[in-house]
PDB file of C-alpha atoms in Angstrom:
ATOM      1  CA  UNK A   1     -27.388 -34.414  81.099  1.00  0.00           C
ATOM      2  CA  UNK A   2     -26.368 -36.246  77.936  1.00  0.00           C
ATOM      3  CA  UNK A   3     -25.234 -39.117  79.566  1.00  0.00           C
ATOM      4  CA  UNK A   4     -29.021 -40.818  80.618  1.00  0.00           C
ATOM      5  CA  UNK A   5     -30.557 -43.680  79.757  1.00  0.00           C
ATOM      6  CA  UNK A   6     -27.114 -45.188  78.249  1.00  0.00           C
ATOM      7  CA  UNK A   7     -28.065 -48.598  76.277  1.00  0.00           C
ATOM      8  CA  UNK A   8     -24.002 -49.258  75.251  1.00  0.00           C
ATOM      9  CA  UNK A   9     -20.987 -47.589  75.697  1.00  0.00           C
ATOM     10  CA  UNK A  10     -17.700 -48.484  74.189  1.00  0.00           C
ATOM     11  CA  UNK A  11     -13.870 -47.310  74.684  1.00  0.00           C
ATOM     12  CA  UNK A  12     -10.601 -46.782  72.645  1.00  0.00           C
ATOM     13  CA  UNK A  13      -7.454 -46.341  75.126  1.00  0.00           C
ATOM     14  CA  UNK A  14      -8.374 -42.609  75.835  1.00  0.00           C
ATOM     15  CA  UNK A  15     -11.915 -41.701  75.009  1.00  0.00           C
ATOM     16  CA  UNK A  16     -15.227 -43.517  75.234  1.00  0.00           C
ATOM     17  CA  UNK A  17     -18.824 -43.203  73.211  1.00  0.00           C
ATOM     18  CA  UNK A  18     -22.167 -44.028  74.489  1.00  0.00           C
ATOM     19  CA  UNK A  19     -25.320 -44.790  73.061  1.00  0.00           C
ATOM     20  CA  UNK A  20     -28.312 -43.138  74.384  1.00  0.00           C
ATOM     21  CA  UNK A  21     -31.877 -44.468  74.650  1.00  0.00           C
ATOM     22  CA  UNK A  22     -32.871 -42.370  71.675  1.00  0.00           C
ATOM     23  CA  UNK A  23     -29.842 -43.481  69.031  1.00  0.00           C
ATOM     24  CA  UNK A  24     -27.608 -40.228  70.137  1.00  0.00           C
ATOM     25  CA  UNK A  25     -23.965 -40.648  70.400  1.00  0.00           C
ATOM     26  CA  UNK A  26     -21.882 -38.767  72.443  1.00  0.00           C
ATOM     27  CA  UNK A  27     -17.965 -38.889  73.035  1.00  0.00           C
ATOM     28  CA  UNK A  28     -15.501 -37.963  75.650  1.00  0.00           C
ATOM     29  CA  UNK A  29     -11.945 -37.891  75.699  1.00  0.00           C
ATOM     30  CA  UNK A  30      -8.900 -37.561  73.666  1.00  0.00           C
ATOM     31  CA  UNK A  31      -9.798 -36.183  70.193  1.00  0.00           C
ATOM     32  CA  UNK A  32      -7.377 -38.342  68.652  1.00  0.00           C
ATOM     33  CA  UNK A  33      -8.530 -41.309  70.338  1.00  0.00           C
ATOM     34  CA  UNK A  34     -12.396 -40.704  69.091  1.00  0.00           C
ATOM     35  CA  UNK A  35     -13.036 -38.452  71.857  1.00  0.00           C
ATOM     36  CA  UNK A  36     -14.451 -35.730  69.165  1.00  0.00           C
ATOM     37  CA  UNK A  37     -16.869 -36.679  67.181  1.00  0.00           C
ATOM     38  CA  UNK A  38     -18.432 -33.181  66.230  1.00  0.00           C
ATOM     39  CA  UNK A  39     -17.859 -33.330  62.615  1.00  0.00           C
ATOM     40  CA  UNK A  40     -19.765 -36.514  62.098  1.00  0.00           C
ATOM     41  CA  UNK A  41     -22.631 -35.710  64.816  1.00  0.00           C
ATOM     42  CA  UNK A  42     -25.472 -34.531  62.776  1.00  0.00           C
ATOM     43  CA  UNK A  43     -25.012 -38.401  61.013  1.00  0.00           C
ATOM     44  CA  UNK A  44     -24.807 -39.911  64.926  1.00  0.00           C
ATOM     45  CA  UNK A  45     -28.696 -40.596  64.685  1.00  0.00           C
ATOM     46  CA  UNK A  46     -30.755 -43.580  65.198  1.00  0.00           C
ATOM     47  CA  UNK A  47     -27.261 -45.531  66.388  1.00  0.00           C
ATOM     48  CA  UNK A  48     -27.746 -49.621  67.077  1.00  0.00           C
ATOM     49  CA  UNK A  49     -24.411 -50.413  68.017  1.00  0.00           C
ATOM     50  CA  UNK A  50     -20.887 -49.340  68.288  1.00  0.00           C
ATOM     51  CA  UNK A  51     -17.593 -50.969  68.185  1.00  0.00           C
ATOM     52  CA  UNK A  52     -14.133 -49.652  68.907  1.00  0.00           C
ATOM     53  CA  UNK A  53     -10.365 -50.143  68.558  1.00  0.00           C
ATOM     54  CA  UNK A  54      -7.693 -49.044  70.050  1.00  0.00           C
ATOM     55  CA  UNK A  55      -8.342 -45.273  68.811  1.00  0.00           C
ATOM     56  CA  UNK A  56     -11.321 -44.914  66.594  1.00  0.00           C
ATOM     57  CA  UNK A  57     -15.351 -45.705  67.247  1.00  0.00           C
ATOM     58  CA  UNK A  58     -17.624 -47.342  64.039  1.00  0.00           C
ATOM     59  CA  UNK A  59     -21.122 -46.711  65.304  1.00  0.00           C
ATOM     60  CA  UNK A  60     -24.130 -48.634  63.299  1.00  0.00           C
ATOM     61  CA  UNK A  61     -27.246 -46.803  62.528  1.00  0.00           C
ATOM     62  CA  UNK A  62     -30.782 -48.256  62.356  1.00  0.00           C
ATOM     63  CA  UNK A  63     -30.342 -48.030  58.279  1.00  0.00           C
ATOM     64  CA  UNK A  64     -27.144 -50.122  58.150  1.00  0.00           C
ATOM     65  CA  UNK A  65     -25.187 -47.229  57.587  1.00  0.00           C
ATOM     66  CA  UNK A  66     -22.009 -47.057  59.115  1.00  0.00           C
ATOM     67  CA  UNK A  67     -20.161 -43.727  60.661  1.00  0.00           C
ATOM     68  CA  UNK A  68     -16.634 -43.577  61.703  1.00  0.00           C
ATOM     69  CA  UNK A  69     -14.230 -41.174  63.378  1.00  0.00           C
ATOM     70  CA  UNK A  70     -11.319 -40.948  65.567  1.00  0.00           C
ATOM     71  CA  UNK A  71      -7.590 -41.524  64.334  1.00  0.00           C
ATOM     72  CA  UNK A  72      -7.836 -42.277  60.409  1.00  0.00           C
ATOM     73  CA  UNK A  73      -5.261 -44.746  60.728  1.00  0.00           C
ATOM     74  CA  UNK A  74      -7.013 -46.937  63.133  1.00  0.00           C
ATOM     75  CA  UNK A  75     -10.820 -47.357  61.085  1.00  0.00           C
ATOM     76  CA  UNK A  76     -11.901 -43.693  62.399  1.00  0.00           C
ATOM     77  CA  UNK A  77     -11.809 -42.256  58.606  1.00  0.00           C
ATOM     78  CA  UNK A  78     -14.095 -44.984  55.835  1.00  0.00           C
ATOM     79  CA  UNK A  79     -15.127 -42.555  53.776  1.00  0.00           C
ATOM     80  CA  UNK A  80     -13.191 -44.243  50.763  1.00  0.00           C
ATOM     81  CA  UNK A  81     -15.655 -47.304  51.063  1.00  0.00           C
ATOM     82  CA  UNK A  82     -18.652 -45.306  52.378  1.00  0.00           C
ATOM     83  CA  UNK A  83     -20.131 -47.045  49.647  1.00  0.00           C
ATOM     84  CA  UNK A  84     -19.643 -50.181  50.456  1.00  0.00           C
ATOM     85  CA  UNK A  85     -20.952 -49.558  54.270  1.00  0.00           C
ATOM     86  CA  UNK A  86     -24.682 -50.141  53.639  1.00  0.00           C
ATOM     87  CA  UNK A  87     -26.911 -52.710  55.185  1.00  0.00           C
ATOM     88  CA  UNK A  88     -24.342 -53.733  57.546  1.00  0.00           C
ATOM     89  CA  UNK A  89     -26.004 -55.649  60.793  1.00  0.00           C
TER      90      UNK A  89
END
């Protein structure tokens, strides 16, 4: 049921993330991969657009805001330039 009305979806070599009509998010796969994305959901709101490498997701939110997980080592982790990660388009 939570995959309807998908408007993007996007995938890292084991896991993928769709957007739904209503901004949701929700991932499937390997958790290292950006397959779990359950500690960053409640901030998964209003999503535009997401973009993905090889094992992490970056989802943009309506705000600007940006939202990251997956493998820290491959742009899942930003919280050290949260910051900066404002009015992005």
């Amino acid at each position: 049921d939570q995959l309807r009305n998908v408007q993007q979806i996007q995938a890292t070599d084991s896991a993928f993330a769709a957007i739904s009509a209503d901004g949701s998010v929700v991932a499937c796969g390997d958790p290292d991969c950006g397959g779990d994305c359950l500690a960053v959901q409640d901030q998964l709101r209003n999503v535009q657009q997401i973009q993905a490498t090889d094992s992490a997701f970056a989802a943009i939110s309506a705000d600007g805001s940006v939202v990251a997980c997956g493998d820290p080592d491959c742009g899942g982790d930003c919280l050290a330039v949260q910051d900066q990660l404002r009015n992005v388009q």
